[in-house]
CSV table of C-alpha atoms and ligand atoms in Angstrom, one decimal:
chain,number,residue,atom,x,y,z
A,4,MET,CA,76.5,95.0,73.3
A,5,LYS,CA,76.4,92.5,75.9
A,6,PRO,CA,75.0,94.0,79.4
A,7,ILE,CA,77.5,95.4,81.7
A,8,GLN,CA,77.4,93.0,84.6
A,9,VAL,CA,78.4,94.3,88.2
A,10,MET,CA,79.3,92.1,90.7
A,11,GLY,CA,80.6,92.6,94.3
A,12,VAL,CA,83.0,89.7,96.0
A,13,ARG,CA,81.8,88.6,99.1
A,14,GLY,CA,83.1,86.3,101.7
A,15,LEU,CA,86.5,88.3,102.3
A,16,PRO,CA,87.7,88.4,105.6
A,17,LEU,CA,89.1,91.3,107.5
A,18,ILE,CA,92.2,91.8,105.7
A,19,GLN,CA,95.6,91.7,107.7
A,20,ALA,CA,99.3,92.7,107.0
A,21,GLY,CA,100.9,90.5,105.2
A,22,ASP,CA,97.5,88.9,103.3
A,23,ASN,CA,97.7,88.3,99.6
A,24,ILE,CA,94.4,89.9,98.4
A,25,ALA,CA,94.7,89.0,94.9
A,26,ALA,CA,94.7,85.1,95.6
A,27,MET,CA,91.8,85.9,98.4
A,28,ILE,CA,89.8,87.8,95.7
A,29,CYS,CA,90.3,85.0,93.1
A,30,GLU,CA,89.5,82.0,96.0
A,31,ASN,CA,86.1,83.8,96.3
A,32,THR,CA,85.0,84.7,92.7
A,33,THR,CA,86.1,83.6,89.3
A,34,VAL,CA,87.3,86.4,86.9
A,35,HIS,CA,87.0,86.2,83.2
A,36,GLU,CA,89.4,87.6,80.8
A,37,GLY,CA,88.6,91.4,80.2
A,38,ASP,CA,86.8,91.8,83.2
A,39,VAL,CA,87.9,94.9,85.3
A,40,LEU,CA,88.2,94.8,88.8
A,41,CYS,CA,88.1,97.3,91.5
A,42,VAL,CA,89.8,97.2,94.7
A,43,ALA,CA,89.2,99.6,97.8
A,44,SER,CA,92.4,101.2,98.9
A,45,THR,CA,91.6,100.3,102.5
A,46,ILE,CA,92.4,96.6,101.6
A,47,TYR,CA,95.1,97.2,99.9
A,48,SER,CA,96.5,99.2,102.4
A,49,LYS,CA,96.3,97.1,105.2
A,50,SER,CA,97.6,94.1,103.1
A,51,LYS,CA,100.3,96.3,102.7
A,52,GLY,CA,100.6,97.6,106.3
A,53,HIS,CA,100.4,101.0,105.5
A,54,THR,CA,98.7,101.9,108.9
A,55,LYS,CA,99.6,103.1,112.0
A,56,PRO,CA,98.5,103.5,115.6
A,57,LEU,CA,97.9,106.7,116.6
A,58,LEU,CA,99.7,106.1,119.6
A,59,ALA,CA,102.9,106.0,117.5
A,60,ILE,CA,102.2,109.2,116.3
A,61,THR,CA,104.0,112.4,118.3
A,62,PRO,CA,102.1,115.9,116.9
A,63,SER,CA,104.4,118.4,115.9
A,64,GLU,CA,103.1,122.4,116.5
A,65,ARG,CA,101.6,122.6,113.2
A,66,ALA,CA,99.3,119.4,113.6
A,67,ILE,CA,98.8,120.8,117.1
A,68,ARG,CA,97.2,124.1,115.7
A,69,LEU,CA,95.5,122.4,113.0
A,70,GLY,CA,94.4,119.7,115.4
A,71,ASN,CA,92.8,122.8,117.4
A,72,LEU,CA,91.6,124.9,114.6
A,73,ASN,CA,89.5,121.8,113.0
A,74,GLY,CA,88.5,120.0,116.2
A,75,GLU,CA,90.6,117.0,115.2
A,76,ASP,CA,93.1,115.2,117.6
A,77,PRO,CA,96.6,116.4,116.8
A,78,ARG,CA,98.0,112.9,116.5
A,79,PHE,CA,95.2,112.1,113.3
A,80,VAL,CA,96.2,115.2,111.6
A,81,GLN,CA,100.1,114.5,112.3
A,82,ALA,CA,99.4,111.2,110.0
A,83,VAL,CA,97.6,113.9,107.3
A,84,LEU,CA,100.6,115.9,107.1
A,85,ASP,CA,102.9,113.1,106.5
A,86,ALA,CA,100.8,111.6,104.0
A,87,SER,CA,100.7,115.2,102.2
A,88,THR,CA,103.3,116.6,99.9
A,89,ASP,CA,101.4,120.0,99.9
A,90,ILE,CA,98.5,121.4,102.0
A,91,ILE,CA,96.4,123.2,99.6
A,92,MET,CA,93.9,124.5,102.3
A,93,GLU,CA,94.1,124.0,106.2
A,94,TYR,CA,90.6,125.1,107.0
A,95,PRO,CA,87.7,124.1,107.5
A,96,PHE,CA,89.5,121.0,107.0
A,97,ILE,CA,93.0,120.0,105.5
A,98,LEU,CA,93.1,119.6,102.0
A,99,SER,CA,96.0,117.8,101.0
A,100,GLU,CA,98.1,117.1,97.7
A,101,LEU,CA,99.9,113.6,97.6
A,102,ALA,CA,103.0,112.5,95.7
A,103,PHE,CA,101.2,110.8,93.0
A,104,GLY,CA,99.1,113.7,92.3
A,105,HIS,CA,95.8,113.2,93.9
A,106,ILE,CA,94.4,115.9,96.1
A,107,GLY,CA,92.0,114.8,98.7
A,108,VAL,CA,90.4,115.6,101.9
A,109,ARG,CA,92.4,114.4,104.8
A,110,ALA,CA,95.3,113.2,102.5
A,111,GLY,CA,92.7,110.3,102.5
A,112,VAL,CA,93.6,109.0,105.6
A,113,ASP,CA,91.0,107.2,107.2
A,114,GLN,CA,89.9,105.8,110.7
A,115,SER,CA,86.8,103.9,109.6
A,116,ASN,CA,87.0,100.0,108.7
A,117,ILE,CA,90.1,99.5,111.0
A,118,GLU,CA,90.9,98.7,114.8
A,119,ASP,CA,90.2,101.8,117.3
A,120,GLY,CA,93.2,103.9,117.3
A,121,MET,CA,94.5,103.2,114.0
A,122,VAL,CA,95.0,105.4,110.6
A,123,ILE,CA,94.9,103.9,107.2
A,124,PHE,CA,97.2,105.6,104.5
A,125,LEU,CA,96.4,105.4,101.1
A,126,PRO,CA,98.9,103.4,99.0
A,127,PRO,CA,101.9,105.4,98.5
A,128,ASP,CA,102.3,104.7,94.4
A,129,PRO,CA,98.5,103.4,93.7
A,130,MET,CA,99.2,102.7,90.0
A,131,LYS,CA,102.1,100.1,91.1
A,132,ALA,CA,99.4,98.6,93.0
A,133,ALA,CA,96.8,98.2,90.5
A,134,ASP,CA,100.2,96.7,88.5
A,135,GLU,CA,100.6,94.6,91.0
A,136,LEU,CA,97.3,93.3,91.8
A,137,ARG,CA,96.6,92.8,87.7
A,138,GLU,CA,100.2,91.0,87.6
A,139,GLU,CA,99.5,88.5,90.4
A,140,ILE,CA,95.6,87.9,89.2
A,141,ARG,CA,97.3,87.1,85.6
A,142,THR,CA,99.7,84.5,87.6
A,143,ILE,CA,97.3,82.8,89.5
A,144,THR,CA,94.3,82.9,87.1
A,145,GLY,CA,96.0,83.2,83.6
A,146,LYS,CA,93.2,85.8,82.9
A,147,CYS,CA,94.1,89.4,81.8
A,148,VAL,CA,92.1,91.8,83.7
A,149,GLY,CA,92.0,95.4,84.4
A,150,THR,CA,92.3,96.7,87.6
A,151,ILE,CA,91.3,99.9,89.5
A,152,ILE,CA,92.4,101.1,92.9
A,153,THR,CA,89.8,103.0,94.4
A,154,ASP,CA,88.5,105.6,97.5
A,155,THR,CA,86.0,107.1,98.4
A,156,CYS,CA,86.4,110.9,98.0
A,157,GLY,CA,84.6,114.3,98.7
A,158,ARG,CA,84.1,116.7,95.8
A,159,SER,CA,83.6,120.3,94.9
A,160,PHE,CA,80.4,122.1,94.3
A,161,ARG,CA,78.4,119.0,95.2
A,162,ARG,CA,77.2,117.4,98.7
A,163,GLY,CA,78.2,113.7,98.7
A,164,GLN,CA,81.2,111.5,98.3
A,165,THR,CA,81.9,109.5,95.2
A,166,GLY,CA,84.1,106.8,94.2
A,167,ASN,CA,87.3,107.6,92.7
A,168,ALA,CA,90.1,106.0,90.6
A,169,ILE,CA,93.4,106.3,92.0
A,170,GLY,CA,95.4,103.6,90.5
A,171,TRP,CA,94.7,101.6,87.6
A,172,SER,CA,96.3,99.0,85.0
A,173,GLY,CA,95.4,97.3,82.0
A,174,MET,CA,93.3,100.7,80.8
A,175,VAL,CA,93.5,104.3,80.3
A,176,ALA,CA,92.0,106.7,82.4
A,177,ILE,CA,90.3,109.0,80.1
A,178,ARG,CA,88.6,108.5,77.0
A,179,ASP,CA,89.3,111.0,74.5
A,180,PHE,CA,86.0,112.1,72.6
A,181,ARG,CA,87.9,115.0,71.1
A,182,GLY,CA,87.7,115.3,67.6
A,183,ASP,CA,84.6,112.7,67.4
A,184,THR,CA,81.1,114.2,65.6
A,185,ASP,CA,78.3,114.3,67.4
A,186,LEU,CA,75.1,113.5,66.1
A,187,PHE,CA,74.9,116.7,63.9
A,188,GLY,CA,78.3,116.2,62.7
A,189,HIS,CA,79.5,119.1,65.2
A,190,VAL,CA,83.4,118.2,65.9
A,191,LEU,CA,83.7,117.8,69.9
A,192,LYS,CA,86.7,120.1,71.0
A,193,ILE,CA,86.5,119.5,74.9
A,194,THR,CA,85.1,116.3,76.2
A,195,GLU,CA,87.3,113.8,77.7
A,196,GLU,CA,85.3,111.3,79.9
A,197,ALA,CA,87.3,110.1,83.0
A,198,VAL,CA,86.1,106.5,82.5
A,199,VAL,CA,88.1,105.5,85.4
A,200,ASP,CA,86.2,107.5,87.9
A,201,GLU,CA,82.7,106.5,86.7
A,202,ILE,CA,83.6,102.8,87.0
A,203,ALA,CA,84.8,103.6,90.4
A,204,GLY,CA,82.1,105.6,91.5
A,205,PHE,CA,79.6,102.7,90.8
A,206,ALA,CA,82.1,100.1,92.6
A,207,ASN,CA,82.1,102.4,95.4
A,208,PHE,CA,78.1,102.0,95.4
A,209,VAL,CA,78.2,98.3,95.6
A,210,MET,CA,80.8,98.4,98.4
A,211,GLY,CA,79.0,100.9,100.4
A,212,GLU,CA,81.0,102.5,103.2
A,213,SER,CA,80.4,101.0,106.4
A,214,ASN,CA,80.0,97.1,107.0
A,215,ASN,CA,78.9,95.6,103.8
A,216,GLY,CA,82.2,93.9,103.9
A,217,VAL,CA,82.5,94.4,100.0
A,218,PRO,CA,86.1,95.4,99.2
A,219,ALA,CA,86.0,94.3,95.7
A,220,VAL,CA,83.7,94.6,92.6
A,221,ILE,CA,84.0,93.0,89.3
A,222,PHE,CA,82.6,94.6,86.2
A,223,ARG,CA,82.2,92.4,83.1
A,224,ASN,CA,81.6,93.2,79.3
A,225,CYS,CA,82.8,97.0,79.4
A,226,PRO,CA,83.0,97.9,76.1
A,227,ALA,CA,86.7,99.2,75.4
A,228,TRP,CA,87.8,102.9,75.3
A,229,THR,CA,90.9,104.7,73.7
A,230,GLY,CA,92.6,108.0,75.2
A,231,HIS,CA,95.3,108.7,77.6
A,232,ASP,CA,96.2,108.7,81.2
A,233,ASN,CA,96.6,112.4,82.1
A,234,LEU,CA,94.0,112.1,84.6
A,235,TYR,CA,95.5,115.0,87.0
A,236,PHE,CA,95.6,118.3,86.3
A,237,THR,CA,99.3,119.8,86.1
A,238,ASN,CA,99.7,122.9,88.3
A,239,ASP,CA,99.3,125.0,85.3
A,240,GLU,CA,95.8,124.0,84.4
A,241,ASP,CA,94.4,123.6,88.0
A,242,ILE,CA,92.7,126.5,88.1
A,243,THR,CA,90.9,125.7,91.4
A,244,LYS,CA,93.8,124.6,93.1
A,245,ARG,CA,95.8,128.1,92.2
A,246,VAL,CA,92.7,129.9,93.6
A,247,LEU,CA,92.7,128.0,96.8
A,248,LYS,CA,96.7,128.6,97.2
A,249,LYS,CA,95.7,132.2,95.9
A,250,GLU,CA,98.1,131.9,92.9
A,251,TRP,CA,95.1,132.8,90.8
A,252,SER,CA,92.6,135.6,90.7
K,328,GDP,P1,87.8,103.0,101.1
K,328,GDP,O1,86.6,103.8,100.2
K,328,GDP,O2,88.7,102.4,100.2
K,328,GDP,O3,88.2,103.8,101.9
K,328,GDP,O4,87.1,101.5,101.9
K,328,GDP,P2,85.8,101.7,103.0
K,328,GDP,O5,86.5,101.8,104.0
K,328,GDP,O6,84.5,102.5,102.2
K,328,GDP,O7,85.4,100.1,102.6
K,328,GDP,C1,85.1,99.7,101.4
K,328,GDP,C2,84.1,98.4,101.3
K,328,GDP,O8,85.1,97.4,101.7
K,328,GDP,C3,83.0,98.2,102.3
K,328,GDP,O9,82.2,97.6,101.9
K,328,GDP,C4,83.9,97.8,103.6
K,328,GDP,O10,82.8,96.7,104.7
K,328,GDP,C5,84.5,96.8,102.9
K,328,GDP,N1,86.0,96.5,103.8
K,328,GDP,C6,86.8,97.6,104.2
K,328,GDP,N2,87.9,96.6,105.3
K,328,GDP,C7,87.4,95.2,104.8
K,328,GDP,C8,88.2,94.0,105.0
K,328,GDP,O11,89.4,93.9,105.6
K,328,GDP,N3,87.5,92.8,104.7
K,328,GDP,C9,86.3,92.9,104.3
K,328,GDP,N4,85.8,91.8,103.7
K,328,GDP,N5,85.5,94.2,103.6
K,328,GDP,C10,86.2,95.3,104.2
K,329,MN,MN1,89.0,106.0,102.0
K,330,MN,MN1,84.7,103.8,100.8
């Protein structure tokens, strides 16, 4: 097995609405057949104009109430509410469900790495975003890569944020070990590995969170895996969500 290489893509400018990030990434690096390209959701959203000035937002009564409760700008809270299909927790921070299945703190709405007074939304359909980037890279370079749209997310039970995959293309999300035998011949019954999140986690480490300016990371020589794409629990399966919504005890 060849060593896996991990390379941050340097040299990208501040991304503006209308920028073709696939072309810009290809100008700043050489992709190889079979690479996995991770792209920060932040730059995808900026390139597509999924951003808004706080000045353009009028907070609802609920946004004002939650803003007071959590010590946040009600206009920012309104942006979070607008991006959410369900609010799982209101306090001490808003925990949102989004249309594409993701559950995240403040609906993943960011105020960093953009001009003052602006918010960045997560891509509304990150699976489509990943497909689109993969297609554009194939058109530009002739190379077939896998793509992952990442976002930095908090998590339960442990301090510290990590990178998560919110969209992917050219791979399955989960490597399914069920039915495999371990070193002692035991048949594995439960183990499913969220490979896209593991790759996104390391990509996030290379990106950093502040002024590194590395919104894309390439993985070379990853071994292939097989499994399925059911990364998000269904409502019935998601015990944590049901407990938080007081639907389960
Ligand atoms: P998120 O995890 O998708 O919310 O994105 P972050 O704001 O944490 O940014 C991830 C990485 O991309 C960091 O290295 C940032 O400095 C970098 N980054 C964010 N926006 C831009 C941009 O417009 N241009 C460049 N070159 N880098 C950016
Ligand atoms: Mn983010
Ligand atoms: Mn980040």
